[in-house]
Amino acid sequence: MPNEKHPDVMDRLVSLCKRRGFIFQSSEIYGGTGSVWDYGPLGVELKKNIKDRWWHAMVRARDDIEGLDAAILMHPRVWEASGHVAGFVDPLVDCRNCKKRFRADDPRIKGEPGTPDAQCPSCGMKGTLSAPRQFNLMFKTYMGPVEDTASIVYLRPETAQGIYVNFVNVQQSTRQKIPFGIAQIGKAFRNEITPGNFIFRTREFEQMEMQFFVEPGTDMTWFEYWKEQRMQWHRGLGIDPARLRFHQHTPEELAHYARAAFDVQFDFGGTLGFQEIEGVHNRGDFDLSRHAEYSGKKLEYVDQPNNRRFTPYVVETSVGADRTTLAVLVNGYREESVPGESEGRTVLAIHPSLAPVKAGIFPLVKKDGMPEMAARIAADLRPHFPVFYDEAGAIGRRYRRQDEVGTPFCITVDGQSTSDNTVTIRDRDTLAQDRVSADQLRAALQERLAR
Ligand code: GAP
């Protein structure tokens, strides 16, 4: 069904991201690496701004959440305890004819894989699809010089386990009392069978995860609290509230560790439609109990005033930094006509706090002292905001170039500027131009960025 409200912008976005230096295919000069992407100069700033907002909301602005940066490589027993060695699997089928691989539950497969009637969705041959076999999504590598089964380690498929194994270290070193949380941002790796849709599902990605440790019995209250907090955070990124919704997991959908789970979904438009960008999970005492069992160490909370110990329950919030970046890009992407102009424009209407460049600074023309004044303004602002100085080409073209990368303000030094020390500030979204004193520019920008 075509999504009439939000048409598919993915192809145009992929092309913009490459052209303007947001996101490139990994190892492109060698033909690319499947579903792995590199962030270019503007992309790295955008993703960092999103991660900074998360870190601020989850760690800096609260006194009940501590930060952590655990290693990607962990003891292999971690993944036995977590259930990933046995359970982090997808059913996979191969086509003997075209060699393509599919998830066994791929809706495009006609018939039962492994039977003569089953038809390959890629080459169309019948009877060439293998019976499903379980495929573990964890990447394996070897630690140390000997490549044998004793030296296998995994690239973590989620950051959460680094938090559980450090629960006692963090709690004892910070003397936090329950309820409290531990948050971290870091890379995760999954050998997805069917990755795709640009940075939506990739094999290497970044997660922003927080595990909130609570007293059993209070877990559903905290679960509801975190569900709402996390929805508010997504709205605060400037994402259209009508494109966000919750999806409650059915018993069949629940992960092996979860007692209850809601996804925050975003409408990516086109045929992709509403998809998960974040999971909020009530994980009970599954993780701490399993790690206690497998490590032989007590992973309990000691409630000294009441002279008792217990294994806390965990409410997890887990959001993909890349998937949120994609949601922000899709939400902001617009092609529109400009009143009074024959040429339209492409705009990334992203929240000013997320914009990689906050202001473009332009002399109207390359003479009469305008470039010198504009360059001085850019140098004065640069220690405070990321700004971009540009004197090349027609002014309209320079505005368009900044609209396309989401720069919220453009400052122009014109003929009047050099005589009365004023400049214009053009607003990306309203196209309104205000004249302000060059001396007040920093304060004027600060005020606009804080709106
Ligand atoms: N610790 C729980 C956990 O990892 P998940 O639902 O598997 O839960 C959480 O993943 C979030 O991580 C997802 O909502 C998504 O934003 C992101 N994510 C998961 N797999 C991804 C992939 N292959 N590519 C990009 N992001 C992914």
Tab-separated table of C-alpha atoms and ligand atoms in Angstrom:
chain	number	residue	atom	x	y	z
A	1	MET	CA	0.000	0.000	0.000
A	2	PRO	CA	1.539	3.387	-0.925
A	3	ASN	CA	1.899	5.684	2.071
A	4	GLU	CA	0.123	8.817	0.841
A	5	LYS	CA	0.777	10.834	3.959
A	6	HIS	CA	4.514	10.267	3.935
A	7	PRO	CA	5.913	9.199	0.560
A	8	ASP	CA	9.160	7.268	0.331
A	9	VAL	CA	12.130	9.679	0.392
A	10	MET	CA	14.822	7.091	1.052
A	11	ASP	CA	16.517	7.087	-2.386
A	12	ARG	CA	16.656	10.880	-2.514
A	13	LEU	CA	17.950	10.985	1.064
A	14	VAL	CA	20.697	8.435	0.326
A	15	SER	CA	21.805	10.569	-2.602
A	16	LEU	CA	21.719	13.815	-0.564
A	17	CYS	CA	23.672	12.148	2.267
A	18	LYS	CA	26.416	11.114	-0.137
A	19	ARG	CA	26.499	14.360	-2.129
A	20	ARG	CA	26.698	16.587	0.944
A	21	GLY	CA	28.936	14.441	3.141
A	22	PHE	CA	26.537	12.959	5.694
A	23	ILE	CA	26.856	9.233	5.019
A	24	PHE	CA	28.955	7.151	2.604
A	25	GLN	CA	28.922	3.446	1.845
A	26	SER	CA	31.764	1.730	3.710
A	27	SER	CA	34.812	0.865	1.555
A	28	GLU	CA	33.025	2.255	-1.483
A	29	ILE	CA	36.154	2.267	-3.690
A	30	TYR	CA	36.292	-1.545	-3.286
A	31	GLY	CA	32.662	-1.978	-4.247
A	32	GLY	CA	31.293	-1.410	-0.735
A	33	THR	CA	30.791	-3.591	2.344
A	34	GLY	CA	27.286	-5.010	2.727
A	35	SER	CA	25.128	-2.831	4.969
A	36	VAL	CA	27.934	-0.982	6.699
A	37	TRP	CA	28.082	2.817	6.428
A	38	ASP	CA	30.575	5.586	7.187
A	39	TYR	CA	29.546	8.974	8.592
A	40	GLY	CA	31.088	11.922	6.733
A	41	PRO	CA	31.852	15.408	8.083
A	42	LEU	CA	28.203	16.495	8.470
A	43	GLY	CA	26.876	13.051	9.419
A	44	VAL	CA	29.297	12.604	12.293
A	45	GLU	CA	28.179	15.972	13.714
A	46	LEU	CA	24.479	15.134	13.357
A	47	LYS	CA	24.840	11.732	15.021
A	48	LYS	CA	27.051	13.214	17.767
A	49	ASN	CA	24.437	15.898	18.487
A	50	ILE	CA	21.800	13.166	18.872
A	51	LYS	CA	24.069	11.122	21.162
A	52	ASP	CA	24.908	14.239	23.194
A	53	ARG	CA	21.228	15.002	23.693
A	54	TRP	CA	20.630	11.437	24.884
A	55	TRP	CA	23.630	11.530	27.232
A	56	HIS	CA	22.506	14.861	28.631
A	57	ALA	CA	18.906	13.711	29.198
A	58	MET	CA	19.834	10.295	30.603
A	59	VAL	CA	23.056	10.950	32.556
A	60	ARG	CA	24.017	14.603	33.054
A	61	ALA	CA	20.582	16.002	33.886
A	62	ARG	CA	19.792	13.270	36.456
A	63	ASP	CA	21.318	12.194	39.741
A	64	ASP	CA	19.969	8.631	39.546
A	65	ILE	CA	21.781	7.430	36.396
A	66	GLU	CA	25.517	6.783	36.053
A	67	GLY	CA	27.476	6.581	32.806
A	68	LEU	CA	29.632	3.674	31.625
A	69	ASP	CA	31.787	2.773	28.634
A	70	ALA	CA	32.278	-0.997	28.684
A	71	ALA	CA	34.475	-2.852	26.185
A	72	ILE	CA	33.076	-4.414	23.011
A	73	LEU	CA	34.971	-7.687	23.591
A	74	MET	CA	33.701	-9.545	26.642
A	75	HIS	CA	34.279	-12.925	28.260
A	76	PRO	CA	32.586	-15.560	26.036
A	77	ARG	CA	30.605	-16.897	29.011
A	78	VAL	CA	28.739	-13.566	29.070
A	79	TRP	CA	26.941	-14.573	25.875
A	80	GLU	CA	26.096	-18.029	27.215
A	81	ALA	CA	24.591	-16.461	30.334
A	82	SER	CA	22.719	-13.801	28.357
A	83	GLY	CA	21.109	-16.468	26.155
A	84	HIS	CA	22.648	-15.140	22.952
A	85	VAL	CA	24.751	-18.243	22.122
A	86	ALA	CA	21.685	-20.480	22.236
A	87	GLY	CA	18.909	-18.074	21.340
A	88	PHE	CA	20.090	-15.141	19.227
A	89	VAL	CA	19.257	-16.921	15.993
A	90	ASP	CA	17.212	-16.349	12.877
A	91	PRO	CA	15.955	-19.147	10.603
A	92	LEU	CA	17.884	-18.906	7.314
A	93	VAL	CA	17.241	-20.451	3.869
A	94	ASP	CA	19.627	-20.488	0.866
A	95	CYS	CA	18.782	-20.651	-2.817
A	96	ARG	CA	20.947	-23.321	-4.504
A	97	ASN	CA	20.473	-21.588	-7.849
A	98	CYS	CA	21.181	-17.878	-7.261
A	99	LYS	CA	23.055	-18.345	-3.926
A	100	LYS	CA	20.956	-15.609	-2.255
A	101	ARG	CA	19.976	-15.975	1.426
A	102	PHE	CA	16.682	-15.117	3.064
A	103	ARG	CA	15.037	-15.277	6.456
A	104	ALA	CA	12.743	-18.311	6.380
A	105	ASP	CA	9.811	-16.086	7.344
A	106	ASP	CA	10.433	-13.659	4.455
A	107	PRO	CA	6.891	-12.843	3.216
A	108	ARG	CA	8.123	-12.848	-0.412
A	109	ILE	CA	8.828	-16.610	-0.265
A	110	LYS	CA	5.979	-18.581	-1.850
A	111	GLY	CA	5.542	-22.082	-0.415
A	112	GLU	CA	7.369	-23.995	2.311
A	113	PRO	CA	11.189	-23.651	2.038
A	114	GLY	CA	12.801	-27.095	1.547
A	115	THR	CA	9.879	-28.407	-0.531
A	116	PRO	CA	9.753	-28.618	-4.374
A	117	ASP	CA	6.972	-25.990	-4.536
A	118	ALA	CA	8.848	-23.257	-2.708
A	119	GLN	CA	9.870	-20.417	-5.002
A	120	CYS	CA	12.968	-18.246	-4.624
A	121	PRO	CA	11.901	-14.565	-4.332
A	122	SER	CA	15.066	-13.458	-6.132
A	123	CYS	CA	15.606	-15.742	-9.160
A	124	GLY	CA	12.088	-17.178	-9.256
A	125	MET	CA	13.266	-20.844	-9.458
A	126	LYS	CA	11.120	-23.497	-7.770
A	127	GLY	CA	12.502	-26.193	-5.472
A	128	THR	CA	15.900	-24.536	-4.981
A	129	LEU	CA	15.325	-23.150	-1.479
A	130	SER	CA	16.946	-25.152	1.354
A	131	ALA	CA	15.035	-26.156	4.487
A	132	PRO	CA	15.423	-23.518	7.235
A	133	ARG	CA	18.480	-23.775	9.493
A	134	GLN	CA	19.234	-21.701	12.570
A	135	PHE	CA	21.793	-18.969	12.029
A	136	ASN	CA	23.397	-17.153	14.990
A	137	LEU	CA	23.603	-13.406	14.415
A	138	MET	CA	26.720	-12.843	16.536
A	139	PHE	CA	30.028	-12.092	14.806
A	140	LYS	CA	32.812	-14.367	16.044
A	141	THR	CA	36.507	-13.688	16.186
A	142	TYR	CA	39.550	-15.103	18.013
A	143	MET	CA	41.416	-13.630	20.945
A	144	GLY	CA	45.164	-14.256	21.076
A	145	PRO	CA	47.429	-15.973	18.531
A	146	VAL	CA	45.692	-19.391	18.423
A	147	GLU	CA	42.557	-19.687	16.325
A	148	ASP	CA	40.804	-22.561	18.118
A	149	THR	CA	37.436	-22.977	19.796
A	150	ALA	CA	38.922	-22.084	23.192
A	151	SER	CA	39.828	-18.595	21.946
A	152	ILE	CA	36.485	-17.605	20.379
A	153	VAL	CA	35.145	-14.215	21.408
A	154	TYR	CA	32.132	-12.342	20.064
A	155	LEU	CA	31.569	-8.794	18.933
A	156	ARG	CA	28.784	-7.691	21.288
A	157	PRO	CA	25.313	-7.732	19.713
A	158	GLU	CA	24.005	-5.293	22.363
A	159	THR	CA	25.716	-2.985	24.846
A	160	ALA	CA	23.427	-3.980	27.725
A	161	GLN	CA	25.540	-6.922	28.945
A	162	GLY	CA	28.484	-4.609	29.705
A	163	ILE	CA	26.180	-2.855	32.152
A	164	TYR	CA	24.934	-6.009	33.902
A	165	VAL	CA	28.404	-7.411	34.507
A	166	ASN	CA	29.424	-4.036	36.024
A	167	PHE	CA	26.313	-3.646	38.176
A	168	VAL	CA	28.133	-4.245	41.479
A	169	ASN	CA	31.216	-2.196	40.443
A	170	VAL	CA	29.107	0.837	39.594
A	171	GLN	CA	26.714	0.531	42.534
A	172	GLN	CA	29.491	0.140	45.088
A	173	SER	CA	31.779	2.813	43.651
A	174	THR	CA	28.988	5.423	43.376
A	175	ARG	CA	26.970	4.277	46.425
A	176	GLN	CA	23.775	4.706	44.410
A	177	LYS	CA	20.609	3.481	46.071
A	178	ILE	CA	17.931	1.573	44.217
A	179	PRO	CA	16.187	2.702	42.050
A	180	PHE	CA	19.065	3.867	39.862
A	181	GLY	CA	20.314	3.345	36.334
A	182	ILE	CA	23.478	2.811	34.290
A	183	ALA	CA	23.705	4.201	30.764
A	184	GLN	CA	26.109	3.745	27.896
A	185	ILE	CA	26.535	4.517	24.223
A	186	GLY	CA	28.515	2.147	22.053
A	187	LYS	CA	28.877	0.021	18.967
A	188	ALA	CA	27.018	-3.260	18.547
A	189	PHE	CA	27.318	-5.828	15.764
A	190	ARG	CA	24.787	-8.229	14.272
A	191	ASN	CA	25.302	-10.435	11.252
A	192	GLU	CA	21.794	-9.611	9.993
A	193	ILE	CA	20.490	-11.906	7.235
A	194	THR	CA	18.394	-9.193	5.630
A	195	PRO	CA	19.900	-5.818	6.453
A	196	GLY	CA	18.904	-2.800	4.420
A	197	ASN	CA	16.998	0.431	4.065
A	198	PHE	CA	20.161	2.513	4.310
A	199	ILE	CA	21.183	2.917	7.994
A	200	PHE	CA	17.924	1.400	9.291
A	201	ARG	CA	19.248	-2.157	9.655
A	202	THR	CA	23.011	-2.529	9.433
A	203	ARG	CA	25.606	-5.026	10.596
A	204	GLU	CA	27.562	-2.486	12.642
A	205	PHE	CA	25.566	0.143	14.528
A	206	GLU	CA	25.489	2.205	17.688
A	207	GLN	CA	23.142	1.758	20.614
A	208	MET	CA	22.255	4.128	23.448
A	209	GLU	CA	21.107	1.872	26.269
A	210	MET	CA	20.091	2.455	29.862
A	211	GLN	CA	19.373	-0.231	32.441
A	212	PHE	CA	17.314	0.954	35.425
A	213	PHE	CA	17.609	-1.273	38.505
A	214	VAL	CA	14.482	-1.335	40.659
A	215	GLU	CA	12.932	-3.195	43.536
A	216	PRO	CA	10.820	-6.157	42.347
A	217	GLY	CA	7.163	-5.201	42.456
A	218	THR	CA	7.873	-1.604	41.407
A	219	ASP	CA	9.026	-2.658	37.924
A	220	MET	CA	5.772	-2.022	36.045
A	221	THR	CA	5.480	1.479	37.545
A	222	TRP	CA	9.023	2.270	36.337
A	223	PHE	CA	8.311	0.615	33.002
A	224	GLU	CA	5.400	3.018	32.439
A	225	TYR	CA	7.535	5.949	33.591
A	226	TRP	CA	10.364	5.146	31.150
A	227	LYS	CA	7.983	4.503	28.266
A	228	GLU	CA	6.642	8.048	28.599
A	229	GLN	CA	10.053	9.617	29.204
A	230	ARG	CA	11.465	8.062	26.093
A	231	MET	CA	8.525	9.137	23.901
A	232	GLN	CA	8.995	12.694	25.189
A	233	TRP	CA	12.680	12.537	24.278
A	234	HIS	CA	11.908	11.600	20.669
A	235	ARG	CA	9.376	14.434	20.432
A	236	GLY	CA	12.019	16.800	21.819
A	237	LEU	CA	14.190	15.976	18.794
A	238	GLY	CA	11.613	17.781	16.689
A	239	ILE	CA	10.092	14.585	15.294
A	240	ASP	CA	6.466	15.083	14.246
A	241	PRO	CA	4.380	13.516	17.083
A	242	ALA	CA	1.965	12.113	14.475
A	243	ARG	CA	4.833	10.024	13.074
A	244	LEU	CA	5.572	8.441	16.463
A	245	ARG	CA	3.617	5.707	18.201
A	246	PHE	CA	3.993	2.818	20.660
A	247	HIS	CA	3.785	-0.807	19.645
A	248	GLN	CA	3.191	-3.343	22.417
A	249	HIS	CA	4.915	-6.701	21.958
A	250	THR	CA	2.597	-9.691	21.792
A	251	PRO	CA	3.657	-12.799	23.787
A	252	GLU	CA	5.039	-14.256	20.501
A	253	GLU	CA	7.149	-11.157	19.860
A	254	LEU	CA	8.646	-10.883	23.360
A	255	ALA	CA	12.405	-11.500	23.526
A	256	HIS	CA	13.597	-14.349	25.726
A	257	TYR	CA	14.518	-11.934	28.540
A	258	ALA	CA	11.434	-9.701	28.495
A	259	ARG	CA	8.381	-9.739	30.786
A	260	ALA	CA	6.856	-6.779	28.911
A	261	ALA	CA	8.019	-4.654	25.995
A	262	PHE	CA	6.945	-1.627	24.012
A	263	ASP	CA	8.636	-0.273	20.915
A	264	VAL	CA	8.693	3.380	20.025
A	265	GLN	CA	7.958	3.362	16.305
A	266	PHE	CA	8.509	6.080	13.701
A	267	ASP	CA	6.718	6.323	10.365
A	268	PHE	CA	9.571	6.199	7.838
A	269	GLY	CA	7.076	6.682	5.017
A	270	GLY	CA	6.688	4.678	1.818
A	271	THR	CA	6.390	0.926	2.158
A	272	LEU	CA	8.645	0.843	5.229
A	273	GLY	CA	6.015	2.753	7.259
A	274	PHE	CA	6.038	2.525	11.058
A	275	GLN	CA	9.143	0.739	12.362
A	276	GLU	CA	10.886	0.362	15.709
A	277	ILE	CA	13.458	2.967	16.674
A	278	GLU	CA	13.600	2.158	20.392
A	279	GLY	CA	12.662	-0.719	22.687
A	280	VAL	CA	11.569	-0.303	26.310
A	281	HIS	CA	11.761	-3.659	28.103
A	282	ASN	CA	10.925	-4.988	31.532
A	283	ARG	CA	13.686	-7.609	31.826
A	284	GLY	CA	12.823	-8.718	35.373
A	285	ASP	CA	15.787	-10.323	37.142
A	286	PHE	CA	16.692	-12.432	34.091
A	287	ASP	CA	20.084	-10.881	33.372
A	288	LEU	CA	21.461	-10.396	36.885
A	289	SER	CA	20.283	-13.869	37.943
A	290	ARG	CA	21.820	-15.537	34.902
A	291	HIS	CA	25.154	-13.732	35.334
A	292	ALA	CA	25.154	-14.647	39.038
A	293	GLU	CA	24.534	-18.290	38.090
A	294	TYR	CA	27.173	-18.414	35.330
A	295	SER	CA	29.861	-16.388	37.125
A	296	GLY	CA	29.273	-17.763	40.610
A	297	LYS	CA	29.333	-14.176	41.942
A	298	LYS	CA	26.549	-12.543	43.943
A	299	LEU	CA	24.911	-9.784	41.909
A	300	GLU	CA	22.569	-8.475	44.559
A	301	TYR	CA	21.621	-5.168	46.073
A	302	VAL	CA	22.158	-4.808	49.796
A	303	ASP	CA	19.393	-2.753	51.360
A	304	GLN	CA	21.246	-1.874	54.568
A	305	PRO	CA	18.590	0.129	56.450
A	306	ASN	CA	16.167	-2.786	56.124
A	307	ASN	CA	18.851	-5.428	56.511
A	308	ARG	CA	17.977	-7.436	53.413
A	309	ARG	CA	19.426	-8.272	50.019
A	310	PHE	CA	17.691	-8.905	46.725
A	311	THR	CA	18.269	-9.214	42.986
A	312	PRO	CA	16.921	-6.036	41.378
A	313	TYR	CA	14.614	-6.078	38.388
A	314	VAL	CA	15.680	-4.180	35.299
A	315	VAL	CA	13.751	-1.763	33.094
A	316	GLU	CA	15.738	-1.196	29.903
A	317	THR	CA	15.538	1.585	27.344
A	318	SER	CA	17.426	0.753	24.143
A	319	VAL	CA	17.577	3.100	21.180
A	320	GLY	CA	19.663	2.946	18.012
A	321	ALA	CA	21.746	6.075	17.342
A	322	ASP	CA	21.780	5.325	13.608
A	323	ARG	CA	18.078	4.559	13.400
A	324	THR	CA	17.256	7.767	15.280
A	325	THR	CA	19.558	9.674	12.903
A	326	LEU	CA	17.616	8.185	9.990
A	327	ALA	CA	14.292	9.114	11.605
A	328	VAL	CA	15.502	12.704	12.104
A	329	LEU	CA	16.650	12.897	8.471
A	330	VAL	CA	13.452	11.387	7.039
A	331	ASN	CA	11.284	13.564	9.303
A	332	GLY	CA	13.112	16.719	8.210
A	333	TYR	CA	13.443	16.034	4.461
A	334	ARG	CA	11.253	18.287	2.282
A	335	GLU	CA	11.173	19.368	-1.339
A	336	GLU	CA	9.183	22.548	-1.788
A	337	SER	CA	8.612	25.552	-3.999
A	338	VAL	CA	9.817	28.964	-2.862
A	339	PRO	CA	7.355	31.893	-3.139
A	340	GLY	CA	8.443	34.265	-5.890
A	341	GLU	CA	11.177	31.965	-7.211
A	342	SER	CA	11.117	29.584	-10.141
A	343	GLU	CA	13.539	27.093	-8.556
A	344	GLY	CA	12.324	24.981	-5.659
A	345	ARG	CA	14.450	23.918	-2.743
A	346	THR	CA	15.307	20.819	-0.759
A	347	VAL	CA	15.300	21.420	2.986
A	348	LEU	CA	16.409	19.341	5.930
A	349	ALA	CA	14.125	20.885	8.533
A	350	ILE	CA	15.968	19.376	11.488
A	351	HIS	CA	15.874	20.753	15.031
A	352	PRO	CA	18.454	23.585	15.323
A	353	SER	CA	20.144	21.824	18.247
A	354	LEU	CA	20.852	18.835	15.957
A	355	ALA	CA	21.985	20.791	12.902
A	356	PRO	CA	25.654	20.099	12.039
A	357	VAL	CA	26.164	23.769	11.058
A	358	LYS	CA	24.266	26.412	13.004
A	359	ALA	CA	24.867	29.369	10.689
A	360	GLY	CA	26.102	30.075	7.168
A	361	ILE	CA	27.935	33.412	6.926
A	362	PHE	CA	27.956	35.127	3.526
A	363	PRO	CA	29.120	38.409	2.027
A	364	LEU	CA	26.446	39.434	-0.491
A	365	VAL	CA	29.138	40.142	-3.080
A	366	LYS	CA	32.900	39.716	-3.149
A	367	LYS	CA	33.809	43.438	-2.899
A	368	ASP	CA	33.407	46.671	-0.949
A	369	GLY	CA	34.726	45.250	2.316
A	370	MET	CA	31.888	42.689	2.624
A	371	PRO	CA	34.091	39.534	2.527
A	372	GLU	CA	36.390	40.992	5.203
A	373	MET	CA	33.492	41.829	7.524
A	374	ALA	CA	31.803	38.444	6.958
A	375	ALA	CA	35.071	36.563	7.572
A	376	ARG	CA	35.559	38.522	10.813
A	377	ILE	CA	32.038	37.607	11.963
A	378	ALA	CA	32.643	33.934	11.119
A	379	ALA	CA	35.922	33.935	13.095
A	380	ASP	CA	34.193	35.571	16.094
A	381	LEU	CA	31.314	33.068	16.091
A	382	ARG	CA	33.338	29.910	15.371
A	383	PRO	CA	34.502	29.302	18.988
A	384	HIS	CA	30.831	29.330	20.059
A	385	PHE	CA	28.945	27.584	17.197
A	386	PRO	CA	29.837	25.490	14.159
A	387	VAL	CA	29.570	28.048	11.325
A	388	PHE	CA	30.352	27.909	7.614
A	389	TYR	CA	31.777	30.821	5.604
A	390	ASP	CA	30.909	30.887	1.903
A	391	GLU	CA	31.493	33.620	-0.671
A	392	ALA	CA	31.232	31.564	-3.869
A	393	GLY	CA	28.336	31.933	-6.334
A	394	ALA	CA	24.939	33.615	-6.267
A	395	ILE	CA	23.478	34.282	-2.804
A	396	GLY	CA	20.332	32.263	-3.621
A	397	ARG	CA	22.481	29.226	-4.435
A	398	ARG	CA	24.385	29.629	-1.165
A	399	TYR	CA	21.098	29.715	0.786
A	400	ARG	CA	19.932	26.550	-1.009
A	401	ARG	CA	23.138	24.729	-0.150
A	402	GLN	CA	22.639	25.486	3.539
A	403	ASP	CA	18.906	24.599	3.440
A	404	GLU	CA	19.845	21.199	2.030
A	405	VAL	CA	22.113	20.371	4.985
A	406	GLY	CA	19.714	21.734	7.597
A	407	THR	CA	21.560	24.922	8.618
A	408	PRO	CA	18.916	26.861	10.561
A	409	PHE	CA	20.288	30.397	9.998
A	410	CYS	CA	22.131	32.289	7.275
A	411	ILE	CA	23.818	35.591	8.050
A	412	THR	CA	24.413	37.979	5.174
A	413	VAL	CA	26.723	40.954	5.092
A	414	ASP	CA	25.372	43.390	2.476
A	415	GLY	CA	25.944	46.951	1.257
A	416	GLN	CA	24.290	48.419	4.353
A	417	SER	CA	26.349	46.285	6.747
A	418	THR	CA	29.638	48.030	6.230
A	419	SER	CA	28.107	51.440	6.897
A	420	ASP	CA	25.803	50.722	9.878
A	421	ASN	CA	27.338	47.494	11.262
A	422	THR	CA	24.136	45.443	10.826
A	423	VAL	CA	23.592	42.068	9.139
A	424	THR	CA	20.561	40.017	8.158
A	425	ILE	CA	19.625	36.679	9.727
A	426	ARG	CA	17.596	34.442	7.422
A	427	ASP	CA	15.475	31.729	9.025
A	428	ARG	CA	15.627	28.382	7.156
A	429	ASP	CA	11.997	27.467	7.857
A	430	THR	CA	10.100	30.766	7.598
A	431	LEU	CA	12.505	32.406	5.110
A	432	ALA	CA	12.043	35.621	7.155
A	433	GLN	CA	15.043	37.952	7.246
A	434	ASP	CA	15.684	40.126	10.316
A	435	ARG	CA	18.279	42.855	10.486
A	436	VAL	CA	20.362	42.860	13.684
A	437	SER	CA	23.430	44.690	14.900
A	438	ALA	CA	26.597	42.718	14.200
A	439	ASP	CA	27.583	43.269	17.857
A	440	GLN	CA	24.368	41.520	18.979
A	441	LEU	CA	24.727	38.619	16.560
A	442	ARG	CA	26.045	36.040	18.990
A	443	ALA	CA	23.264	36.757	21.505
A	444	ALA	CA	20.646	36.788	18.721
A	445	LEU	CA	21.790	33.372	17.483
A	446	GLN	CA	21.981	31.974	20.996
A	447	GLU	CA	18.428	33.126	21.659
A	448	ARG	CA	17.139	31.592	18.406
A	449	LEU	CA	18.947	28.289	18.979
A	450	ALA	CA	17.430	27.988	22.455
A	451	ARG	CA	13.816	28.385	21.178
B	1	GAP	N1	19.375	-4.547	24.597
B	1	GAP	C1	18.143	-4.691	23.928
B	1	GAP	C2	18.252	-4.631	22.477
B	1	GAP	O1	19.340	-4.656	21.922
B	1	GAP	P1	16.835	-4.505	20.281
B	1	GAP	O2	15.371	-4.216	20.107
B	1	GAP	O3	17.394	-5.723	19.665
B	1	GAP	O4	17.048	-4.510	21.849
B	1	GAP	C3	17.424	-1.971	20.311
B	1	GAP	O5	17.658	-3.246	19.764
B	1	GAP	C4	17.572	-0.893	19.256
B	1	GAP	O6	18.825	-1.021	18.594
B	1	GAP	C5	16.529	-0.972	18.133
B	1	GAP	O7	15.336	-0.312	18.506
B	1	GAP	C6	17.235	-0.251	17.009
B	1	GAP	O8	17.080	1.141	17.130
B	1	GAP	C7	18.691	-0.614	17.240
B	1	GAP	N2	19.080	-1.738	16.359
B	1	GAP	C8	18.949	-3.065	16.567
B	1	GAP	N3	19.428	-3.785	15.541
B	1	GAP	C9	19.895	-2.881	14.628
B	1	GAP	C10	20.523	-2.987	13.354
B	1	GAP	N4	20.799	-4.178	12.807
B	1	GAP	N5	20.854	-1.835	12.709
B	1	GAP	C11	20.605	-0.630	13.250
B	1	GAP	N6	20.033	-0.478	14.470
B	1	GAP	C12	19.671	-1.570	15.152
